[in-house]
PDB file of C-alpha atoms in Angstrom:
ATOM      1  CA  UNK A  41     113.956  94.237  45.060  1.00 88.00           C
ATOM      2  CA  UNK A  42     110.110  93.688  45.316  1.00 92.00           C
ATOM      3  CA  UNK A  43     108.012  93.885  49.010  1.00 96.00           C
ATOM      4  CA  UNK A  44     104.716  92.903  50.269  1.00 96.00           C
ATOM      5  CA  UNK A  45     103.087  93.979  53.479  1.00 97.00           C
ATOM      6  CA  UNK A  46      99.327  93.778  54.436  1.00 97.00           C
ATOM      7  CA  UNK A  47      96.892  96.856  54.521  1.00 97.00           C
ATOM      8  CA  UNK A  48      94.952  97.186  57.658  1.00 96.00           C
ATOM      9  CA  UNK A  49      91.393  95.842  55.245  1.00 95.00           C
ATOM     10  CA  UNK A  50      94.033  92.417  54.430  1.00 97.00           C
ATOM     11  CA  UNK A  51      94.582  93.503  51.131  1.00 98.00           C
ATOM     12  CA  UNK A  52      98.220  92.486  50.027  1.00 98.00           C
ATOM     13  CA  UNK A  53     100.011  96.209  49.248  1.00 98.00           C
ATOM     14  CA  UNK A  54     102.889  95.669  46.641  1.00 98.00           C
ATOM     15  CA  UNK A  55     106.095  97.672  46.512  1.00 98.00           C
ATOM     16  CA  UNK A  56     109.099  97.555  45.105  1.00 98.00           C
ATOM     17  CA  UNK A  57     112.638  99.889  46.897  1.00 96.00           C
ATOM     18  CA  UNK A  58     115.579 100.462  44.680  1.00 95.00           C
ATOM     19  CA  UNK A  59     117.445 101.248  47.333  1.00 79.00           C
ATOM     20  CA  UNK A  60     119.869 101.712  48.785  1.00 83.00           C
ATOM     21  CA  UNK A  61     118.165 101.149  52.663  1.00 83.00           C
ATOM     22  CA  UNK A  62     120.514 103.949  53.983  1.00 85.00           C
ATOM     23  CA  UNK A  63     119.468 106.188  50.517  1.00 92.00           C
ATOM     24  CA  UNK A  64     117.668 109.062  50.169  1.00 95.00           C
ATOM     25  CA  UNK A  65     113.772 108.175  50.230  1.00 96.00           C
ATOM     26  CA  UNK A  66     111.811 109.444  47.053  1.00 97.00           C
ATOM     27  CA  UNK A  67     108.203 108.295  46.791  1.00 98.00           C
ATOM     28  CA  UNK A  68     107.159 107.162  42.495  1.00 98.00           C
ATOM     29  CA  UNK A  69     103.685 107.107  42.071  1.00 98.00           C
ATOM     30  CA  UNK A  70     103.130 105.314  38.902  1.00 98.00           C
ATOM     31  CA  UNK A  71      99.288 106.781  36.670  1.00 98.00           C
ATOM     32  CA  UNK A  72      96.436 104.399  35.511  1.00 98.00           C
ATOM     33  CA  UNK A  73      97.448 101.706  33.389  1.00 96.00           C
ATOM     34  CA  UNK A  74     100.748 101.756  35.474  1.00 97.00           C
ATOM     35  CA  UNK A  75     102.846 100.222  37.935  1.00 97.00           C
ATOM     36  CA  UNK A  76     106.147 100.854  39.941  1.00 98.00           C
ATOM     37  CA  UNK A  77     108.557  99.235  37.457  1.00 97.00           C
ATOM     38  CA  UNK A  78     107.937 101.391  35.475  1.00 97.00           C
ATOM     39  CA  UNK A  79     110.607 104.274  37.309  1.00 97.00           C
ATOM     40  CA  UNK A  80     113.073 100.801  37.415  1.00 96.00           C
ATOM     41  CA  UNK A  81     115.381 103.236  34.992  1.00 96.00           C
ATOM     42  CA  UNK A  82     114.433 106.673  36.282  1.00 97.00           C
ATOM     43  CA  UNK A  83     115.932 104.849  40.095  1.00 97.00           C
ATOM     44  CA  UNK A  84     118.772 103.481  38.112  1.00 95.00           C
ATOM     45  CA  UNK A  85     119.179 107.822  37.168  1.00 95.00           C
ATOM     46  CA  UNK A  86     118.631 109.027  40.537  1.00 96.00           C
ATOM     47  CA  UNK A  87     120.734 106.410  42.322  1.00 93.00           C
ATOM     48  CA  UNK A  88     123.520 108.115  41.524  1.00 90.00           C
ATOM     49  CA  UNK A  89     122.382 110.854  43.055  1.00 93.00           C
ATOM     50  CA  UNK A  90     122.158 108.927  46.187  1.00 94.00           C
ATOM     51  CA  UNK A  91     118.404 108.386  46.192  1.00 96.00           C
ATOM     52  CA  UNK A  92     116.024 105.480  47.331  1.00 96.00           C
ATOM     53  CA  UNK A  93     113.251 105.501  45.038  1.00 97.00           C
ATOM     54  CA  UNK A  94     109.956 103.197  46.560  1.00 98.00           C
ATOM     55  CA  UNK A  95     107.830 102.612  43.882  1.00 98.00           C
ATOM     56  CA  UNK A  96     104.015 101.176  45.344  1.00 98.00           C
ATOM     57  CA  UNK A  97     101.877  98.932  42.356  1.00 98.00           C
ATOM     58  CA  UNK A  98      99.218 101.717  43.901  1.00 98.00           C
ATOM     59  CA  UNK A  99      96.099  99.894  44.879  1.00 98.00           C
ATOM     60  CA  UNK A 100      94.181  97.234  42.089  1.00 98.00           C
ATOM     61  CA  UNK A 101      97.982  97.543  40.094  1.00 98.00           C
ATOM     62  CA  UNK A 102     100.264  96.129  38.875  1.00 97.00           C
ATOM     63  CA  UNK A 103     101.337  92.872  42.257  1.00 97.00           C
ATOM     64  CA  UNK A 104      98.935  94.682  44.603  1.00 98.00           C
ATOM     65  CA  UNK A 105      95.362  93.275  45.337  1.00 97.00           C
ATOM     66  CA  UNK A 106      92.144  95.289  43.761  1.00 97.00           C
ATOM     67  CA  UNK A 107      90.491  96.877  46.713  1.00 97.00           C
ATOM     68  CA  UNK A 108      86.325  98.455  47.177  1.00 94.00           C
ATOM     69  CA  UNK A 109      87.016 101.802  47.591  1.00 93.00           C
ATOM     70  CA  UNK A 110      89.107 104.280  44.498  1.00 98.00           C
ATOM     71  CA  UNK A 111      88.735 107.686  45.899  1.00 97.00           C
ATOM     72  CA  UNK A 112      91.455 109.855  47.278  1.00 98.00           C
ATOM     73  CA  UNK A 113      91.050 108.960  51.120  1.00 97.00           C
ATOM     74  CA  UNK A 114      92.170 104.689  49.916  1.00 98.00           C
ATOM     75  CA  UNK A 115      94.456 105.671  48.355  1.00 98.00           C
ATOM     76  CA  UNK A 116      96.065 107.783  50.597  1.00 98.00           C
ATOM     77  CA  UNK A 117      95.527 105.473  53.010  1.00 97.00           C
ATOM     78  CA  UNK A 118      97.230 102.581  51.243  1.00 98.00           C
ATOM     79  CA  UNK A 119     100.559 105.719  51.255  1.00 97.00           C
ATOM     80  CA  UNK A 120      99.818 105.789  54.852  1.00 96.00           C
ATOM     81  CA  UNK A 121     100.050 102.168  56.010  1.00 97.00           C
ATOM     82  CA  UNK A 122     103.727 101.640  53.151  1.00 97.00           C
ATOM     83  CA  UNK A 123     105.384 104.841  54.533  1.00 96.00           C
ATOM     84  CA  UNK A 124     105.020 103.484  58.242  1.00 95.00           C
ATOM     85  CA  UNK A 125     106.021 100.349  57.107  1.00 95.00           C
ATOM     86  CA  UNK A 126     109.096 101.684  55.923  1.00 94.00           C
ATOM     87  CA  UNK A 127     109.286 103.610  58.746  1.00 92.00           C
ATOM     88  CA  UNK A 128     109.613 106.548  56.460  1.00 92.00           C
ATOM     89  CA  UNK A 129     106.310 108.306  57.659  1.00 85.00           C
ATOM     90  CA  UNK A 130     109.006 110.980  60.484  1.00 84.00           C
ATOM     91  CA  UNK A 131     110.910 111.603  57.150  1.00 83.00           C
ATOM     92  CA  UNK A 132     109.548 114.275  54.648  1.00 93.00           C
ATOM     93  CA  UNK A 133     110.632 113.524  50.911  1.00 96.00           C
ATOM     94  CA  UNK A 134     110.061 114.558  47.943  1.00 98.00           C
ATOM     95  CA  UNK A 135     107.131 112.744  46.165  1.00 98.00           C
ATOM     96  CA  UNK A 136     107.187 111.700  42.801  1.00 98.00           C
ATOM     97  CA  UNK A 137     103.677 111.163  40.841  1.00 98.00           C
ATOM     98  CA  UNK A 138     102.295 110.472  37.188  1.00 98.00           C
ATOM     99  CA  UNK A 139      98.653 111.640  36.372  1.00 98.00           C
ATOM    100  CA  UNK A 140      96.749 109.934  38.469  1.00 98.00           C
ATOM    101  CA  UNK A 141      99.762 109.208  40.196  1.00 98.00           C
ATOM    102  CA  UNK A 142     100.515 112.884  40.522  1.00 98.00           C
ATOM    103  CA  UNK A 143      97.574 113.607  41.532  1.00 98.00           C
ATOM    104  CA  UNK A 144      97.975 111.619  44.864  1.00 98.00           C
ATOM    105  CA  UNK A 145     100.708 112.663  45.527  1.00 98.00           C
ATOM    106  CA  UNK A 146      99.810 116.342  45.678  1.00 98.00           C
ATOM    107  CA  UNK A 147      97.058 115.298  48.298  1.00 98.00           C
ATOM    108  CA  UNK A 148      99.307 113.496  49.661  1.00 98.00           C
ATOM    109  CA  UNK A 149     101.011 116.797  50.713  1.00 97.00           C
ATOM    110  CA  UNK A 150      97.979 118.601  50.803  1.00 98.00           C
ATOM    111  CA  UNK A 151      97.125 116.660  53.309  1.00 96.00           C
ATOM    112  CA  UNK A 152     100.573 115.295  55.383  1.00 93.00           C
ATOM    113  CA  UNK A 153     102.478 119.311  54.465  1.00 92.00           C
ATOM    114  CA  UNK A 154     105.586 118.423  57.246  1.00 90.00           C
ATOM    115  CA  UNK A 155     105.667 114.898  55.443  1.00 92.00           C
ATOM    116  CA  UNK A 156     106.351 116.344  52.052  1.00 96.00           C
ATOM    117  CA  UNK A 157     109.537 117.995  50.862  1.00 96.00           C
ATOM    118  CA  UNK A 158     109.197 118.051  47.252  1.00 98.00           C
ATOM    119  CA  UNK A 159     106.677 117.401  44.843  1.00 98.00           C
ATOM    120  CA  UNK A 160     107.187 116.063  40.918  1.00 98.00           C
ATOM    121  CA  UNK A 161     104.171 116.646  39.113  1.00 98.00           C
ATOM    122  CA  UNK A 162     104.374 114.585  35.780  1.00 98.00           C
ATOM    123  CA  UNK A 163     101.127 115.725  34.277  1.00 98.00           C
ATOM    124  CA  UNK A 164      98.639 115.414  36.830  1.00 98.00           C
ATOM    125  CA  UNK A 165      96.331 118.177  36.194  1.00 98.00           C
ATOM    126  CA  UNK A 166      94.433 120.121  38.603  1.00 98.00           C
ATOM    127  CA  UNK A 167      90.833 119.652  37.160  1.00 98.00           C
ATOM    128  CA  UNK A 168      90.002 116.924  34.861  1.00 98.00           C
ATOM    129  CA  UNK A 169      86.657 117.747  33.263  1.00 96.00           C
ATOM    130  CA  UNK A 170      83.479 115.221  34.134  1.00 95.00           C
ATOM    131  CA  UNK A 171      82.503 113.908  31.789  1.00 95.00           C
ATOM    132  CA  UNK A 172      80.180 110.492  31.101  1.00 93.00           C
ATOM    133  CA  UNK A 173      80.884 108.397  30.194  1.00 94.00           C
ATOM    134  CA  UNK A 174      84.528 108.087  31.834  1.00 95.00           C
ATOM    135  CA  UNK A 175      87.504 107.893  29.956  1.00 96.00           C
ATOM    136  CA  UNK A 176      88.978 104.841  30.272  1.00 96.00           C
ATOM    137  CA  UNK A 177      85.364 103.656  29.561  1.00 97.00           C
ATOM    138  CA  UNK A 178      86.826 101.927  26.458  1.00 95.00           C
ATOM    139  CA  UNK A 179      88.421  99.168  28.547  1.00 96.00           C
ATOM    140  CA  UNK A 180      85.354  97.790  29.706  1.00 97.00           C
ATOM    141  CA  UNK A 181      85.467  96.484  26.641  1.00 95.00           C
ATOM    142  CA  UNK A 182      87.890  94.006  27.038  1.00 96.00           C
ATOM    143  CA  UNK A 183      88.642  90.745  29.475  1.00 96.00           C
ATOM    144  CA  UNK A 184      90.790  90.285  32.127  1.00 97.00           C
ATOM    145  CA  UNK A 185      92.065  87.453  31.723  1.00 97.00           C
ATOM    146  CA  UNK A 186      92.313  84.819  29.639  1.00 97.00           C
ATOM    147  CA  UNK A 187      93.733  81.056  28.790  1.00 96.00           C
ATOM    148  CA  UNK A 188      97.511  82.420  27.273  1.00 97.00           C
ATOM    149  CA  UNK A 189      99.069  85.577  26.668  1.00 97.00           C
ATOM    150  CA  UNK A 190      98.725  85.298  23.482  1.00 97.00           C
ATOM    151  CA  UNK A 191      95.332  85.654  23.514  1.00 97.00           C
ATOM    152  CA  UNK A 192      95.063  87.999  25.602  1.00 97.00           C
ATOM    153  CA  UNK A 193      97.112  90.182  23.493  1.00 97.00           C
ATOM    154  CA  UNK A 194      95.230  89.447  20.462  1.00 97.00           C
ATOM    155  CA  UNK A 195      91.630  90.445  22.540  1.00 97.00           C
ATOM    156  CA  UNK A 196      93.786  93.669  23.640  1.00 96.00           C
ATOM    157  CA  UNK A 197      93.847  94.758  19.937  1.00 95.00           C
ATOM    158  CA  UNK A 198      95.278  98.104  19.075  1.00 95.00           C
ATOM    159  CA  UNK A 199      95.461  98.306  22.750  1.00 95.00           C
ATOM    160  CA  UNK A 200      98.022  95.459  22.941  1.00 95.00           C
ATOM    161  CA  UNK A 201     101.298  97.961  23.366  1.00 93.00           C
ATOM    162  CA  UNK A 202      99.900 100.050  25.732  1.00 91.00           C
ATOM    163  CA  UNK A 203      98.570  97.030  28.597  1.00 95.00           C
ATOM    164  CA  UNK A 204     100.887  94.183  28.115  1.00 95.00           C
ATOM    165  CA  UNK A 205     103.854  95.114  29.078  1.00 94.00           C
ATOM    166  CA  UNK A 206     101.432  94.718  32.769  1.00 96.00           C
ATOM    167  CA  UNK A 207     100.081  91.108  32.050  1.00 97.00           C
ATOM    168  CA  UNK A 208     101.063  89.332  34.169  1.00 96.00           C
ATOM    169  CA  UNK A 209     100.336  85.130  35.122  1.00 96.00           C
ATOM    170  CA  UNK A 210      96.689  84.619  37.418  1.00 92.00           C
ATOM    171  CA  UNK A 211      95.900  80.836  38.027  1.00 88.00           C
ATOM    172  CA  UNK A 212      95.336  78.760  34.620  1.00 87.00           C
ATOM    173  CA  UNK A 213      96.022  81.983  32.233  1.00 96.00           C
ATOM    174  CA  UNK A 214      96.891  84.809  32.192  1.00 98.00           C
ATOM    175  CA  UNK A 215      95.185  88.946  33.331  1.00 98.00           C
ATOM    176  CA  UNK A 216      95.844  92.067  32.644  1.00 98.00           C
ATOM    177  CA  UNK A 217      97.887  94.472  34.981  1.00 97.00           C
ATOM    178  CA  UNK A 218      94.942  96.092  36.407  1.00 97.00           C
ATOM    179  CA  UNK A 219      91.155  95.198  36.422  1.00 98.00           C
ATOM    180  CA  UNK A 220      88.949  97.083  33.532  1.00 97.00           C
ATOM    181  CA  UNK A 221      86.075  97.932  35.981  1.00 97.00           C
ATOM    182  CA  UNK A 222      88.432  99.028  38.537  1.00 98.00           C
ATOM    183  CA  UNK A 223      90.129 101.695  35.925  1.00 98.00           C
ATOM    184  CA  UNK A 224      86.851 103.080  35.130  1.00 98.00           C
ATOM    185  CA  UNK A 225      86.055 103.707  38.853  1.00 97.00           C
ATOM    186  CA  UNK A 226      89.193 104.950  39.828  1.00 98.00           C
ATOM    187  CA  UNK A 227      89.626 107.331  36.419  1.00 98.00           C
ATOM    188  CA  UNK A 228      85.019 108.080  37.392  1.00 97.00           C
ATOM    189  CA  UNK A 229      86.482 109.294  40.738  1.00 97.00           C
ATOM    190  CA  UNK A 230      89.472 111.546  40.019  1.00 98.00           C
ATOM    191  CA  UNK A 231      87.784 113.987  37.366  1.00 98.00           C
ATOM    192  CA  UNK A 232      86.656 117.029  38.640  1.00 97.00           C
ATOM    193  CA  UNK A 233      88.189 120.026  40.301  1.00 98.00           C
ATOM    194  CA  UNK A 234      91.606 119.704  42.548  1.00 98.00           C
ATOM    195  CA  UNK A 235      93.487 123.032  42.504  1.00 98.00           C
ATOM    196  CA  UNK A 236      92.254 123.228  46.267  1.00 98.00           C
ATOM    197  CA  UNK A 237      95.011 120.765  46.986  1.00 98.00           C
ATOM    198  CA  UNK A 238      97.684 121.537  44.224  1.00 98.00           C
ATOM    199  CA  UNK A 239      97.698 125.079  46.031  1.00 98.00           C
ATOM    200  CA  UNK A 240      97.859 123.908  49.374  1.00 97.00           C
ATOM    201  CA  UNK A 241     101.411 123.741  49.985  1.00 96.00           C
ATOM    202  CA  UNK A 242     104.700 125.815  48.805  1.00 94.00           C
ATOM    203  CA  UNK A 243     107.262 123.252  48.725  1.00 96.00           C
ATOM    204  CA  UNK A 244     109.525 123.037  45.938  1.00 97.00           C
ATOM    205  CA  UNK A 245     107.312 121.508  42.637  1.00 98.00           C
ATOM    206  CA  UNK A 246     108.523 120.279  39.219  1.00 98.00           C
ATOM    207  CA  UNK A 247     105.152 120.277  36.701  1.00 98.00           C
ATOM    208  CA  UNK A 248     107.151 118.041  34.153  1.00 98.00           C
ATOM    209  CA  UNK A 249     104.839 118.317  31.269  1.00 98.00           C
ATOM    210  CA  UNK A 250     104.364 116.542  27.667  1.00 98.00           C
ATOM    211  CA  UNK A 251     102.733 118.678  25.368  1.00 98.00           C
ATOM    212  CA  UNK A 252     101.085 116.867  22.672  1.00 98.00           C
ATOM    213  CA  UNK A 253      99.575 115.120  26.006  1.00 97.00           C
ATOM    214  CA  UNK A 254      95.512 114.816  25.728  1.00 96.00           C
ATOM    215  CA  UNK A 255      95.104 114.901  29.397  1.00 97.00           C
ATOM    216  CA  UNK A 256      96.986 117.682  31.153  1.00 98.00           C
ATOM    217  CA  UNK A 257      96.364 120.954  28.212  1.00 98.00           C
ATOM    218  CA  UNK A 258      99.631 122.946  28.476  1.00 98.00           C
ATOM    219  CA  UNK A 259      97.337 126.347  28.844  1.00 98.00           C
ATOM    220  CA  UNK A 260      96.357 124.704  32.306  1.00 98.00           C
ATOM    221  CA  UNK A 261      99.689 123.413  33.424  1.00 98.00           C
ATOM    222  CA  UNK A 262     100.931 126.531  32.492  1.00 98.00           C
ATOM    223  CA  UNK A 263      98.650 128.572  34.812  1.00 98.00           C
ATOM    224  CA  UNK A 264      99.156 125.123  37.659  1.00 98.00           C
ATOM    225  CA  UNK A 265     102.666 127.005  37.339  1.00 98.00           C
ATOM    226  CA  UNK A 266     101.843 129.994  37.789  1.00 97.00           C
ATOM    227  CA  UNK A 267      99.185 129.644  39.984  1.00 97.00           C
ATOM    228  CA  UNK A 268     101.636 127.533  43.191  1.00 97.00           C
ATOM    229  CA  UNK A 269     104.860 129.531  44.722  1.00 95.00           C
ATOM    230  CA  UNK A 270     107.728 127.646  44.270  1.00 95.00           C
ATOM    231  CA  UNK A 271     106.438 125.595  41.010  1.00 98.00           C
ATOM    232  CA  UNK A 272     108.894 124.943  38.231  1.00 98.00           C
ATOM    233  CA  UNK A 273     107.061 124.115  34.762  1.00 98.00           C
ATOM    234  CA  UNK A 274     108.908 122.217  32.422  1.00 98.00           C
ATOM    235  CA  UNK A 275     107.576 120.969  29.026  1.00 98.00           C
ATOM    236  CA  UNK A 276     108.933 118.188  26.505  1.00 98.00           C
ATOM    237  CA  UNK A 277     107.957 117.325  22.761  1.00 97.00           C
ATOM    238  CA  UNK A 278     105.937 113.871  23.844  1.00 97.00           C
ATOM    239  CA  UNK A 279     102.490 112.330  24.751  1.00 97.00           C
ATOM    240  CA  UNK A 280     100.971 112.419  28.624  1.00 97.00           C
ATOM    241  CA  UNK A 281     103.978 109.766  29.235  1.00 96.00           C
ATOM    242  CA  UNK A 282     105.893 111.931  28.926  1.00 97.00           C
ATOM    243  CA  UNK A 283     108.819 110.159  31.249  1.00 97.00           C
ATOM    244  CA  UNK A 284     108.905 106.943  29.454  1.00 96.00           C
ATOM    245  CA  UNK A 285     108.907 108.090  25.975  1.00 96.00           C
ATOM    246  CA  UNK A 286     111.760 110.934  26.764  1.00 97.00           C
ATOM    247  CA  UNK A 287     113.185 109.164  29.430  1.00 97.00           C
ATOM    248  CA  UNK A 288     116.534 110.843  29.728  1.00 97.00           C
ATOM    249  CA  UNK A 289     115.940 114.083  29.939  1.00 98.00           C
ATOM    250  CA  UNK A 290     113.113 113.471  31.479  1.00 98.00           C
ATOM    251  CA  UNK A 291     115.821 111.934  34.386  1.00 98.00           C
ATOM    252  CA  UNK A 292     117.835 114.714  33.846  1.00 97.00           C
ATOM    253  CA  UNK A 293     115.439 117.103  34.693  1.00 98.00           C
ATOM    254  CA  UNK A 294     114.550 116.091  37.600  1.00 98.00           C
ATOM    255  CA  UNK A 295     117.573 115.188  39.171  1.00 97.00           C
ATOM    256  CA  UNK A 296     118.464 118.684  38.332  1.00 96.00           C
ATOM    257  CA  UNK A 297     115.319 119.541  40.614  1.00 98.00           C
ATOM    258  CA  UNK A 298     116.041 117.310  43.053  1.00 97.00           C
ATOM    259  CA  UNK A 299     119.455 119.025  43.237  1.00 95.00           C
ATOM    260  CA  UNK A 300     118.175 121.879  43.716  1.00 94.00           C
ATOM    261  CA  UNK A 301     116.146 121.545  46.325  1.00 90.00           C
ATOM    262  CA  UNK A 302     118.921 120.310  48.263  1.00 77.00           C
ATOM    263  CA  UNK A 303     120.990 123.176  47.571  1.00 60.00           C
ATOM    264  CA  UNK A 304     118.603 125.112  48.740  1.00 56.00           C
ATOM    265  CA  UNK A 305     117.399 122.919  52.387  1.00 50.00           C
TER     266      UNK A 305
END
């Protein structure tokens, strides 16, 4: 079920609640250029174990409004608002995230330790080298809107397969799933050192890594798992979008991890 809420600063925040309402909640956070809908298959796989996956379109993505700030504080404010809206703010739950979403997830755990019972980190580095321009700067060459979907796809050129799934009707035409300037702003603000936040908690954690990733080097993934107590590293033959490239294997590993967490509590 898709629903919306209004944030304290007047923005619409959209989210998918895959239910059932009585299920055990799990918060799922997409990465840059993504949206909550990408977790639909995973939600179906976990539903048989009684999990209720809640997957927001994070600020500036999907059906959620654009924002003025794209640093960690803004993202975490939105998550706090969402959890309070759903009555889940006092219920410890697993938090799953991909890339940007994984960084936001372990920052959430570091700032609200009692709220997060487990972490599932899909390709979320603890360190991203500061570079100028930011890695997503190539998006600035793309239009945000076009008269038709076909025109927008054509304007995206070789990036169309990456972006066309998020395209949406917009006023008199179509738009991308997120504004290029917002993504570069957000990308710039996530660069840097997050080791303290990654190491700040000791709840069980699964680190799911694609060995062909160009975002999280394998050496760093292994250091992240070795340095943080209670962390299990699983490596799959895939790129940065390991949960989308290898959905069945990813879901199996996530289900196995969650079952192990349930048995240990």
